[in-house]
Each structure stands twice: as structure tokens, then as C-alpha cells.
């Protein structure tokens, strides 16, 4: 398998997209360590193998430094860091005050930067890679989640700068995600009918599955992407149909 013997850390890897990424790395032969503030309800596993779990608050630099040291001590190397942990509640800018929005920035931008910096010595030694998990929210207006969109825009730019500064020893790339179906999809899109209706707006006709993201992450971490760095790979099923096309009164399909 293409990642046999390699070691990967997936932040926020206990559920949703992160668990899908972790399972794909396991299936590709990697040793996987997932971290989050709370343990998974059941082990993250694939192909008869399980990811190791460590409880970690990524906003605590001292704890993050200790964590990467422990991973390197246990496995002797670190080949890939997937900065997946993040998220946001729905909150218009005028609600909650600046400090609440700053906490979103801390989790989605500062924490991945901290993790990357503290993992860097081990990644450099292994000539490894970093995969940032971005979002289309960082490429377009993001009403109701403006701080999250700003953080994801910053994360993509950070990855491009890291790719230049850390070359040639460490490659750094981003996956820019559209809508993904997870166990929390009902909170965003409603019941099954709502999820299906939202999926129908995607050119490929469905929401992404966590495994779709995982396979893309494995590619970026593998030797097949050995000359790919500073790139942003869109994983959004073709994107979003522009609203003006439906509002226009010309060029309608019969």
C-alpha cells in the first residue's frame, strides 16, 4: 500500500471528515494518530486496523508540543500532518461580540499554524507533508460564518507561504472542501429530504462523503504528489451553480 510504514496525525480525526481522512490513511497502510478534545464513541478503524487516540486541546501550545514529541518518540517519525480540526456555529457578525468571533479564528487558523510549526522538525526529518483542510467558505462570501470564512481564507494563504518557506523538505497543500455529508449534516440541512435537496444543487448531484476527502488527502500525502506543493485542490463536486443564471430571463433550457 502506498503509505506503508508512514505515520500520519489527523487533528479532529474522531468523527466526520476527520474520521474519514483517518480511515483512508489506515486503508493506505499508514499508522494514524487522531487527536481531539474528547475520545471517539468507537475506535476509528479501517481494514482491521485502528487509529491511536490522544486527547488534546490544539489551542494549548505546550500540550501540542508535548503531543508531537510523544508521537515522534513512539513511532520514530512523522510523515504527514492533516490539519482538519475546526468548525463554527452559525453566528451573524453583529451577534456575540468580537471575542466570540476571535475564538473561531483561533481554532480554525491559529491552531493549525501552531500544530504545523511544532510538527515541522519531525516532518522536515522525514521529508513529509502538511495537508490543510480548507473550505469554499474561504473563497466566497460566508454570511453567518464570516469569521470561519476569514480563517479558511487565511489558512489557504498560510499553506502557500509555508510551501515556499519549507521547501524542499516539506510539502504543504490544501484541500478546499464544499459540502460534506457527516453525522451532523442534519443540523445544517435538515432531514433526509433537505440533505437530498441540497445535494441536488451540486453539479455531481450529491454531497461529498468523508471518504472522498480522505482519498484526496492520501493522494497529497503520497509519492504520487511528490511535485505538488503550494496547491489548493478543490473537492466540491463541481462547485455551486451561480444564482444569477436562475434569475436571468434569457438562455433558459427548454
Coordinates of N, CA and C in Angstrom, one line a residue:
X1 N 0.8 -1.2 0.0 CA 0.0 0.0 0.0 C 0.9 1.2 0.0
X2 N 0.4 2.3 -0.6 CA 1.2 3.5 -0.9 C 1.7 4.2 0.3
X3 N 1.1 4.1 1.5 CA 1.6 4.8 2.7 C 2.1 3.8 3.8
X4 N 2.5 2.6 3.3 CA 3.0 1.6 4.3 C 4.2 2.2 5.1
X5 N 4.0 2.0 6.4 CA 5.1 2.4 7.3 C 5.2 3.8 7.7
X6 N 4.4 4.6 7.0 CA 4.4 6.1 7.3 C 3.5 6.4 8.5
X7 N 3.7 7.6 9.1 CA 3.0 8.0 10.3 C 2.3 9.3 10.0
X8 N 1.0 9.3 10.2 CA 0.2 10.5 10.0 C -0.6 10.9 11.2
X9 N -0.7 12.2 11.5 CA -1.5 12.8 12.5 C -2.7 13.5 11.8
X10 N -3.9 13.2 12.3 CA -5.1 13.8 11.8 C -5.8 14.5 13.0
X11 N -5.7 15.9 13.0 CA -6.4 16.6 14.1 C -7.9 16.6 13.9
X12 N -8.6 16.5 15.0 CA -10.1 16.4 14.8 C -10.5 15.1 14.1
X13 N -9.7 14.1 14.3 CA -9.9 12.9 13.5 C -10.8 11.8 14.1
X14 N -11.7 12.2 15.0 CA -12.5 11.3 15.7 C -13.9 11.1 15.1
X15 N -14.3 12.1 14.2 CA -15.7 12.0 13.7 C -15.7 12.7 12.4
X16 N -16.8 12.6 11.6 CA -17.0 13.4 10.4 C -15.9 13.3 9.4
X17 N -15.5 14.4 8.8 CA -14.5 14.5 7.8 C -13.2 13.9 8.3
X18 N -12.8 14.3 9.6 CA -11.5 13.9 10.1 C -11.5 12.3 10.3
X19 N -12.5 11.7 10.7 CA -12.5 10.2 10.8 C -12.4 9.6 9.4
X20 N -13.1 10.2 8.4 CA -13.0 9.7 7.1 C -11.6 9.8 6.5
X21 N -10.9 10.9 6.8 CA -9.5 11.0 6.4 C -8.6 10.0 7.1
X22 N -8.8 9.8 8.4 CA -8.1 8.8 9.2 C -8.3 7.4 8.6
X23 N -9.5 7.1 8.3 CA -9.8 5.7 7.8 C -9.1 5.5 6.4
X24 N -9.1 6.6 5.6 CA -8.4 6.4 4.3 C -6.9 6.2 4.5
X25 N -6.3 6.9 5.4 CA -4.9 6.7 5.7 C -4.6 5.3 6.2
X26 N -5.5 4.9 7.1 CA -5.3 3.5 7.6 C -5.4 2.5 6.5
X27 N -6.3 2.7 5.6 CA -6.5 1.8 4.4 C -5.3 1.8 3.5
X28 N -4.6 2.9 3.5 CA -3.4 3.1 2.6 C -2.2 2.6 3.3
X29 N -2.3 2.1 4.5 CA -1.2 1.4 5.2 C -0.5 2.2 6.2
X30 N -0.9 3.5 6.5 CA -0.2 4.3 7.4 C -0.6 4.0 8.9
X31 N 0.3 4.3 9.8 CA 0.0 4.4 11.2 C -0.6 5.7 11.4
X32 N -1.8 5.8 12.1 CA -2.5 7.0 12.2 C -2.8 7.3 13.7
X33 N -2.5 8.6 14.0 CA -2.8 9.1 15.4 C -3.9 10.2 15.2
X34 N -5.0 10.1 15.8 CA -6.0 11.1 15.8 C -6.0 11.8 17.2
X35 N -6.3 13.1 17.1 CA -6.4 13.9 18.4 C -7.6 14.8 18.3
X36 N -8.2 14.9 19.5 CA -9.4 15.8 19.7 C -9.5 16.0 21.2
X37 N -10.4 16.9 21.6 CA -10.6 17.1 23.0 C -11.3 16.0 23.7
X38 N -12.2 15.3 22.9 CA -12.9 14.1 23.5 C -12.6 12.9 22.7
X39 N -12.6 11.7 23.3 CA -12.4 10.5 22.6 C -13.6 10.1 21.7
X40 N -13.3 9.3 20.6 CA -14.5 8.9 19.8 C -15.4 7.9 20.5
X41 N -16.6 7.8 20.1 CA -17.5 6.9 20.7 C -17.1 5.5 20.4
X42 N -16.5 5.2 19.3 CA -15.9 3.9 19.0 C -14.6 4.2 18.2
X43 N -13.6 3.3 18.3 CA -12.3 3.5 17.7 C -12.5 3.8 16.2
X44 N -11.6 4.6 15.7 CA -11.6 4.9 14.2 C -10.8 3.8 13.6
X45 N -11.4 3.1 12.7 CA -10.7 1.9 12.2 C -11.0 1.6 10.7
X46 N -10.2 0.9 10.1 CA -10.4 0.5 8.7 C -9.4 -0.7 8.4
X47 N -9.9 -1.6 7.6 CA -9.1 -2.8 7.2 C -8.6 -3.6 8.4
X48 N -9.3 -3.6 9.5 CA -8.8 -4.3 10.7 C -7.8 -3.6 11.5
X49 N -7.5 -2.4 11.2 CA -6.5 -1.6 11.9 C -7.2 -0.4 12.5
X50 N -6.6 0.1 13.7 CA -7.2 1.2 14.4 C -6.3 2.4 14.5
X51 N -6.8 3.6 14.5 CA -6.0 4.8 14.8 C -5.8 4.9 16.3
X52 N -4.7 5.4 16.7 CA -4.4 5.7 18.1 C -5.1 7.1 18.4
X53 N -5.6 7.2 19.6 CA -6.2 8.5 20.0 C -5.5 9.1 21.2
X54 N -5.3 10.4 21.1 CA -4.8 11.2 22.1 C -5.7 12.4 22.4
X55 N -6.1 12.7 23.6 CA -6.9 13.8 24.0 C -6.0 15.1 23.9
X56 N -6.4 16.1 23.2 CA -5.6 17.3 23.0 C -6.4 18.5 22.7
X57 N -6.1 19.6 23.4 CA -6.7 20.9 23.0 C -5.7 21.6 22.2
X58 N -5.9 21.8 20.9 CA -5.0 22.3 20.0 C -4.7 23.8 20.2
X59 N -5.5 24.4 21.1 CA -5.3 25.8 21.5 C -4.2 26.0 22.6
X60 N -3.7 24.9 23.1 CA -2.7 24.9 24.1 C -1.3 24.5 23.5
X61 N -0.5 25.5 23.2 CA 0.8 25.2 22.5 C 1.7 24.3 23.3
X62 N 1.7 24.4 24.6 CA 2.6 23.5 25.4 C 2.1 22.0 25.2
X63 N 0.8 21.8 25.3 CA 0.3 20.5 25.1 C 0.5 19.9 23.7
X64 N 0.4 20.8 22.7 CA 0.6 20.4 21.3 C 2.1 20.0 21.1
X65 N 3.0 20.8 21.7 CA 4.4 20.4 21.6 C 4.7 19.1 22.2
X66 N 4.1 18.8 23.4 CA 4.3 17.5 24.1 C 3.7 16.4 23.2
X67 N 2.6 16.7 22.6 CA 1.9 15.6 21.8 C 2.8 15.2 20.6
X68 N 3.4 16.1 19.9 CA 4.2 15.7 18.7 C 5.5 15.1 19.2
X69 N 6.0 15.5 20.3 CA 7.2 14.8 20.8 C 6.9 13.4 21.2
X70 N 5.7 13.1 21.7 CA 5.3 11.8 22.1 C 5.1 10.9 20.8
X71 N 4.5 11.5 19.8 CA 4.3 10.7 18.5 C 5.6 10.3 18.0
X72 N 6.5 11.3 17.9 CA 7.8 11.0 17.3 C 8.6 10.0 18.1
X73 N 8.5 10.1 19.5 CA 9.1 9.1 20.4 C 8.6 7.7 20.1
X74 N 7.3 7.6 20.0 CA 6.6 6.3 19.9 C 6.9 5.6 18.5
X75 N 6.8 6.4 17.5 CA 6.9 5.9 16.1 C 8.3 6.1 15.4
X76 N 9.0 7.0 16.0 CA 10.3 7.3 15.4 C 10.3 8.2 14.2
X77 N 9.1 8.7 13.8 CA 9.0 9.6 12.6 C 7.6 10.2 12.6
X78 N 7.4 11.2 11.7 CA 6.2 11.8 11.4 C 6.2 12.2 10.0
X79 N 5.3 11.6 9.2 CA 5.3 11.9 7.7 C 4.3 12.8 7.2
X80 N 3.2 12.9 7.9 CA 2.1 13.8 7.4 C 1.3 14.3 8.6
X81 N 1.0 15.6 8.5 CA 0.1 16.3 9.4 C -1.1 16.8 8.6
X82 N -2.3 16.3 9.0 CA -3.5 16.8 8.4 C -4.2 17.7 9.4
X83 N -4.3 19.0 9.1 CA -4.9 20.0 10.0 C -6.4 20.0 9.6
X84 N -7.2 19.2 10.2 CA -8.6 19.1 10.0 C -9.5 19.7 11.0
X85 N -9.0 19.8 12.3 CA -9.9 20.3 13.4 C -10.3 21.7 13.1
X86 N -11.6 21.9 13.4 CA -12.2 23.3 13.2 C -13.7 23.2 13.2
X87 N -14.3 24.3 12.8 CA -15.7 24.4 12.7 C -16.2 25.7 13.3
X88 N -17.5 25.9 13.2 CA -18.1 27.1 13.7 C -19.6 27.0 13.9
X89 N -20.2 27.7 14.9 CA -21.6 27.8 14.9 C -22.1 28.9 14.0
X90 N -23.4 28.9 13.7 CA -23.9 30.0 12.9 C -24.0 31.2 13.8
X91 N -23.4 32.3 13.4 CA -23.4 33.5 14.2 C -23.2 34.7 13.3
X92 N -24.2 35.5 13.0 CA -24.0 36.8 12.3 C -23.0 37.7 13.0
X93 N -22.3 38.5 12.2 CA -21.2 39.3 12.7 C -21.7 40.2 13.8
X94 N -22.9 40.7 13.7 CA -23.5 41.6 14.7 C -23.8 41.0 16.0
X95 N -23.7 39.7 16.1 CA -24.1 39.0 17.4 C -22.9 38.4 18.0
X96 N -22.8 38.5 19.3 CA -21.8 37.8 20.1 C -20.6 38.6 20.4
X97 N -20.3 39.6 19.7 CA -19.1 40.4 20.0 C -17.8 39.9 19.4
X98 N -16.8 40.7 19.4 CA -15.5 40.4 18.7 C -14.9 39.1 19.3
X99 N -14.9 39.0 20.6 CA -14.2 37.9 21.3 C -14.7 36.5 20.8
X100 N -16.1 36.4 20.7 CA -16.6 35.1 20.2 C -16.1 34.8 18.8
X101 N -16.1 35.8 17.9 CA -15.6 35.6 16.6 C -14.1 35.3 16.6
X102 N -13.3 35.9 17.5 CA -11.9 35.7 17.6 C -11.6 34.2 18.0
X103 N -12.5 33.6 18.8 CA -12.3 32.2 19.2 C -12.5 31.3 17.9
X104 N -13.3 31.7 17.0 CA -13.4 30.9 15.7 C -12.1 31.0 15.0
X105 N -11.6 32.2 14.9 CA -10.3 32.4 14.2 C -9.2 31.6 14.9
X106 N -9.2 31.5 16.2 CA -8.2 30.8 17.0 C -8.2 29.3 16.6
X107 N -9.4 28.7 16.6 CA -9.5 27.3 16.3 C -9.2 27.0 14.9
X108 N -9.6 27.8 13.9 CA -9.5 27.4 12.5 C -8.3 28.0 11.8
X109 N -7.6 28.9 12.4 CA -6.4 29.4 11.8 C -5.1 29.3 12.7
X110 N -5.3 29.9 13.9 CA -4.1 29.9 14.8 C -3.7 28.4 15.2
X111 N -4.7 27.6 15.5 CA -4.4 26.2 15.9 C -3.7 25.4 14.9
X112 N -4.1 25.5 13.6 CA -3.4 24.8 12.5 C -2.0 25.3 12.4
X113 N -1.8 26.6 12.5 CA -0.5 27.2 12.4 C 0.4 26.7 13.5
X114 N -0.1 26.7 14.7 CA 0.7 26.2 15.9 C 1.1 24.7 15.7
X115 N 0.1 23.9 15.3 CA 0.4 22.5 15.1 C 1.4 22.3 14.0
X116 N 1.3 23.0 12.9 CA 2.3 22.9 11.8 C 3.7 23.3 12.3
X117 N 3.8 24.4 13.0 CA 5.1 24.8 13.5 C 5.8 23.8 14.4
X118 N 5.0 23.2 15.3 CA 5.5 22.3 16.3 C 5.8 20.9 15.7
X119 N 5.1 20.6 14.6 CA 5.3 19.3 13.9 C 6.5 19.4 12.9
X120 N 6.9 20.7 12.6 CA 7.8 20.9 11.5 C 9.1 20.2 11.6
X121 N 9.8 20.2 12.8 CA 11.1 19.5 12.9 C 11.0 18.0 12.5
X122 N 9.9 17.3 12.9 CA 9.7 15.9 12.6 C 9.4 15.7 11.1
X123 N 8.5 16.6 10.6 CA 8.2 16.5 9.2 C 9.4 16.7 8.3
X124 N 10.2 17.7 8.7 CA 11.4 18.0 7.9 C 12.4 16.8 7.8
X125 N 12.5 16.2 9.0 CA 13.4 15.0 9.1 C 12.9 13.9 8.1
X126 N 11.6 13.7 8.0 CA 11.0 12.6 7.2 C 10.8 13.1 5.8
X127 N 11.0 14.4 5.5 CA 10.7 14.9 4.2 C 9.2 14.7 3.9
X128 N 8.4 15.1 4.9 CA 6.9 14.8 4.9 C 6.1 15.9 4.3
X129 N 4.9 16.0 4.7 CA 3.9 17.0 4.1 C 2.9 17.4 5.1
X130 N 2.3 18.5 4.9 CA 1.2 19.1 5.6 C 0.0 19.2 4.7
X131 N -1.2 18.8 5.1 CA -2.4 18.9 4.4 C -3.4 19.8 5.2
X132 N -3.7 21.0 4.7 CA -4.7 21.8 5.4 C -6.0 21.5 4.8
X133 N -7.0 21.4 5.7 CA -8.4 21.2 5.3 C -9.1 22.5 5.3
X134 N -9.3 23.1 4.1 CA -9.9 24.4 3.9 C -11.4 24.2 3.5
X135 N -11.9 25.3 3.1 CA -13.4 25.3 2.8 C -13.7 26.4 1.7
X136 N -14.7 26.1 0.9 CA -15.1 27.1 -0.1 C -15.6 28.3 0.6
X137 N -15.9 28.2 1.9 CA -16.3 29.4 2.7 C -15.2 30.5 2.7
X138 N -14.0 30.0 2.5 CA -12.8 30.9 2.4 C -12.6 31.6 1.0
X139 N -13.4 31.2 0.1 CA -13.3 31.6 -1.3 C -14.4 32.5 -1.8
X140 N -15.5 32.6 -1.0 CA -16.7 33.3 -1.3 C -17.3 34.0 -0.1
X141 N -18.3 34.9 -0.2 CA -18.9 35.4 1.0 C -19.4 34.3 1.9
X142 N -19.4 34.5 3.2 CA -19.8 33.4 4.1 C -20.7 34.0 5.2
X143 N -21.9 34.5 4.8 CA -22.7 35.2 5.8 C -23.2 34.2 6.9
X144 N -23.1 34.6 8.1 CA -23.5 33.8 9.2 C -22.3 33.0 9.8
X145 N -21.2 32.9 9.0 CA -20.0 32.3 9.4 C -18.8 33.1 8.9
X146 N -18.9 34.4 9.0 CA -17.8 35.2 8.4 C -16.4 35.0 9.0
X147 N -16.4 34.8 10.3 CA -15.0 34.6 10.9 C -14.5 33.3 10.5
X148 N -15.3 32.3 10.3 CA -14.8 31.0 9.8 C -14.3 31.1 8.3
X149 N -15.1 31.8 7.5 CA -14.6 32.1 6.1 C -13.3 32.8 6.1
X150 N -13.2 33.8 7.0 CA -11.9 34.6 7.0 C -10.8 33.7 7.4
X151 N -11.0 32.8 8.4 CA -10.0 31.9 8.9 C -9.6 30.9 7.8
X152 N -10.5 30.4 7.0 CA -10.2 29.4 6.0 C -9.5 30.1 4.8
X153 N -9.8 31.4 4.5 CA -9.0 32.1 3.5 C -7.6 32.3 4.0
X154 N -7.4 32.6 5.3 CA -6.1 32.8 5.8 C -5.3 31.5 5.8
X155 N -6.0 30.4 6.1 CA -5.4 29.1 6.1 C -4.8 28.7 4.8
X156 N -5.5 29.0 3.7 CA -5.1 28.7 2.4 C -3.8 29.5 2.0
X157 N -3.8 30.8 2.4 CA -2.7 31.6 2.1 C -1.5 31.2 3.0
X158 N -1.8 30.8 4.2 CA -0.7 30.3 5.1 C 0.0 29.1 4.5
X159 N -0.8 28.2 3.9 CA -0.3 27.0 3.3 C 0.6 27.3 2.2
X160 N 0.3 28.3 1.4 CA 1.1 28.6 0.2 C 2.4 29.2 0.7
X161 N 2.4 30.0 1.7 CA 3.6 30.6 2.2 C 4.5 29.5 2.9
X162 N 3.9 28.6 3.6 CA 4.6 27.5 4.2 C 5.3 26.7 3.1
X163 N 4.6 26.5 2.0 CA 5.1 25.7 0.9 C 6.4 26.2 0.4
X164 N 6.5 27.6 0.3 CA 7.7 28.2 -0.2 C 8.8 28.2 0.9
X165 N 8.4 28.6 2.1 CA 9.5 28.6 3.2 C 10.0 27.3 3.5
X166 N 9.2 26.2 3.5 CA 9.7 24.9 4.0 C 10.2 24.0 2.9
X167 N 10.1 24.4 1.6 CA 10.6 23.6 0.5 C 12.2 23.6 0.6
X168 N 12.8 22.5 0.2 CA 12.2 21.3 -0.5 C 11.9 20.2 0.5
X169 N 12.1 20.4 1.8 CA 12.0 19.3 2.8 C 10.5 18.9 3.0
X170 N 9.7 19.9 3.1 CA 8.3 19.7 3.5 C 7.3 20.3 2.4
X171 N 6.4 19.4 1.9 CA 5.4 19.9 1.0 C 4.2 20.3 1.8
X172 N 3.5 21.4 1.4 CA 2.3 21.9 2.1 C 1.2 22.2 1.0
X173 N 0.1 21.6 1.2 CA -1.1 21.7 0.3 C -2.4 21.9 1.0
X174 N -3.4 22.3 0.3 CA -4.7 22.5 0.9 C -5.8 21.7 0.1
X175 N -6.7 21.1 0.8 CA -8.0 20.6 0.3 C -9.1 21.7 0.6
X176 N -9.7 22.2 -0.5 CA -10.8 23.2 -0.3 C -12.1 22.4 -0.5
X177 N -12.8 22.2 0.6 CA -14.0 21.4 0.6 C -15.3 22.2 0.4
X178 N -16.2 21.5 -0.3 CA -17.5 22.0 -0.4 C -18.3 21.3 0.7
X179 N -19.6 21.0 0.4 CA -20.5 20.4 1.4 C -20.2 18.9 1.5
X180 N -20.1 18.5 2.8 CA -19.8 17.1 3.1 C -20.8 16.5 4.0
X181 N -21.3 15.3 3.6 CA -22.3 14.6 4.4 C -21.6 13.9 5.6
X182 N -22.0 14.3 6.8 CA -21.4 13.7 8.1 C -22.6 13.5 9.0
X183 N -22.3 13.0 10.2 CA -23.3 12.7 11.2 C -24.0 14.0 11.7
X184 N -23.4 15.1 11.4 CA -24.0 16.4 11.8 C -24.7 17.1 10.6
X185 N -24.9 16.5 9.5 CA -25.5 17.2 8.3 C -26.9 17.7 8.6
X186 N -27.6 17.0 9.4 CA -29.0 17.4 9.7 C -29.1 18.7 10.4
X187 N -28.0 19.1 11.1 CA -28.0 20.4 11.8 C -27.9 21.5 10.8
X188 N -27.3 21.3 9.6 CA -27.1 22.3 8.6 C -28.2 22.3 7.5
X189 N -28.6 21.0 7.2 CA -29.5 20.9 6.0 C -30.9 20.3 6.3
X190 N -31.1 19.9 7.5 CA -32.4 19.3 7.9 C -32.5 17.8 7.7
X191 N -33.7 17.3 7.4 CA -33.9 15.9 7.3 C -33.4 15.3 6.0
X192 N -33.6 14.0 5.8 CA -33.1 13.4 4.6 C -33.5 14.1 3.3
X193 N -34.8 14.6 3.3 CA -35.3 15.3 2.1 C -34.5 16.6 1.9
X194 N -34.2 17.3 3.0 CA -33.4 18.5 2.9 C -32.0 18.3 2.5
X195 N -31.4 17.2 3.0 CA -30.0 16.8 2.6 C -30.0 16.5 1.1
X196 N -31.0 15.7 0.6 CA -31.0 15.4 -0.8 C -31.2 16.6 -1.7
X197 N -32.1 17.5 -1.2 CA -32.3 18.8 -2.0 C -31.1 19.6 -2.1
X198 N -30.3 19.7 -1.0 CA -29.0 20.4 -1.0 C -28.1 19.7 -2.0
X199 N -28.0 18.4 -1.9 CA -27.1 17.7 -2.7 C -27.4 17.8 -4.2
X200 N -28.7 18.0 -4.5 CA -29.1 18.2 -5.9 C -28.6 19.5 -6.5
X201 N -28.2 20.4 -5.6 CA -27.7 21.7 -6.2 C -26.2 21.6 -6.6
X202 N -25.5 20.5 -6.2 CA -24.1 20.3 -6.6 C -24.1 19.7 -8.0
X203 N -23.2 20.1 -8.8 CA -23.1 19.6 -10.2 C -23.0 18.0 -10.2
X204 N -22.3 17.4 -9.3 CA -22.2 16.0 -9.3 C -23.4 15.3 -8.7
X205 N -24.3 16.1 -8.2 CA -25.6 15.5 -7.7 C -25.7 15.0 -6.3
X206 N -24.6 15.2 -5.5 CA -24.7 14.7 -4.1 C -23.7 15.5 -3.3
X207 N -23.8 15.4 -2.0 CA -22.8 15.9 -1.1 C -21.6 15.0 -1.1
X208 N -20.4 15.5 -0.8 CA -19.2 14.6 -0.6 C -19.4 13.7 0.6
X209 N -18.8 12.6 0.5 CA -18.7 11.7 1.7 C -17.3 11.9 2.3
X210 N -17.1 11.7 3.6 CA -15.8 11.8 4.2 C -14.7 11.0 3.5
X211 N -15.1 9.9 2.9 CA -14.1 9.1 2.2 C -13.6 9.8 1.0
X212 N -14.4 10.6 0.3 CA -14.0 11.4 -0.8 C -12.8 12.3 -0.4
X213 N -13.0 12.9 0.7 CA -12.0 13.9 1.2 C -10.7 13.0 1.6
X214 N -10.9 11.9 2.2 CA -9.8 11.1 2.7 C -9.0 10.6 1.5
X215 N -9.6 10.2 0.4 CA -8.8 9.7 -0.7 C -8.0 10.9 -1.3
X216 N -8.5 12.1 -1.3 CA -7.8 13.2 -1.8 C -6.6 13.6 -0.9
X217 N -6.8 13.4 0.4 CA -5.7 13.7 1.4 C -4.6 12.7 1.2
X218 N -5.0 11.4 1.0 CA -4.0 10.3 0.8 C -3.1 10.7 -0.4
X219 N -3.8 11.1 -1.5 CA -3.0 11.4 -2.7 C -2.0 12.5 -2.4
X220 N -2.4 13.6 -1.7 CA -1.5 14.7 -1.4 C -0.3 14.3 -0.5
X221 N -0.6 13.3 0.3 CA 0.5 12.8 1.2 C 1.4 11.8 0.6
X222 N 1.0 11.2 -0.6 CA 1.7 10.1 -1.2 C 2.8 10.6 -2.1
X223 N 3.6 9.7 -2.6 CA 4.7 10.0 -3.5 C 4.1 10.4 -4.9
X224 N 2.9 10.0 -5.2 CA 2.2 10.4 -6.4 C 2.1 11.9 -6.5
X225 N 2.1 12.6 -5.4 CA 2.0 14.1 -5.4 C 3.4 14.7 -5.0
X226 N 4.4 14.0 -5.3 CA 5.8 14.4 -4.9 C 6.2 15.7 -5.5
X227 N 5.6 16.2 -6.5 CA 5.9 17.5 -7.1 C 4.7 18.5 -6.9
X228 N 3.8 18.2 -6.0 CA 2.7 19.1 -5.7 C 2.9 19.7 -4.4
X229 N 3.1 21.0 -4.4 CA 3.2 21.8 -3.2 C 2.7 23.2 -3.4
X230 N 2.1 23.8 -2.4 CA 1.5 25.1 -2.5 C 0.2 25.1 -3.3
X231 N -0.4 23.9 -3.5 CA -1.6 23.8 -4.3 C -2.8 23.8 -3.5
X232 N -3.9 24.1 -4.1 CA -5.2 24.1 -3.4 C -6.1 23.2 -4.3
X233 N -6.5 22.0 -3.8 CA -7.3 21.1 -4.6 C -8.7 21.2 -4.2
X234 N -9.6 21.6 -5.1 CA -11.0 21.8 -4.9 C -11.7 20.4 -4.8
X235 N -12.3 20.1 -3.7 CA -13.1 18.9 -3.5 C -14.5 19.3 -3.2
X236 N -15.2 19.8 -4.3 CA -16.6 20.3 -4.1 C -17.6 19.9 -5.1
X237 N -17.3 18.8 -5.8 CA -18.3 18.2 -6.7 C -18.7 19.1 -7.9
X238 N -17.8 20.1 -8.2 CA -18.1 21.0 -9.3 C -18.5 22.3 -8.9
X239 N -18.6 22.6 -7.6 CA -18.9 23.9 -7.1 C -20.4 24.2 -7.0
X240 N -20.7 25.5 -7.1 CA -22.1 26.0 -6.9 C -22.5 26.6 -8.2
X241 N -23.8 26.3 -8.6 CA -24.3 27.0 -9.8 C -24.6 28.5 -9.4
X242 N -24.1 29.4 -10.2 CA -24.3 30.8 -9.9 C -25.8 31.2 -9.9
X243 N -26.2 31.9 -8.9 CA -27.6 32.2 -8.7 C -28.1 33.1 -9.8
X244 N -27.3 33.9 -10.4 CA -27.8 34.8 -11.5 C -28.3 34.0 -12.7
X245 N -27.8 32.8 -12.9 CA -28.2 32.0 -14.0 C -29.7 31.6 -13.9
X246 N -30.2 31.4 -12.7 CA -31.6 31.1 -12.5 C -32.5 32.3 -12.5
X247 N -31.9 33.5 -12.2 CA -32.7 34.7 -12.2 C -32.8 35.3 -13.6
X248 N -31.9 35.0 -14.5 CA -31.9 35.6 -15.8 C -33.1 35.2 -16.6
X249 N -33.5 36.0 -17.5 CA -34.7 35.7 -18.3 C -34.3 35.3 -19.8
X250 N -33.1 35.0 -20.0 CA -32.6 34.5 -21.3 C -31.8 33.2 -21.1
X251 N -31.6 32.5 -22.2 CA -30.8 31.3 -22.3 C -31.3 30.3 -21.3
X252 N -32.6 30.1 -21.2 CA -33.2 29.1 -20.4 C -33.3 27.8 -21.2
X253 N -33.0 26.7 -20.6 CA -33.2 25.4 -21.2 C -34.7 25.1 -21.3
X254 N -35.0 24.6 -22.4 CA -36.5 24.2 -22.6 C -36.8 22.9 -22.0

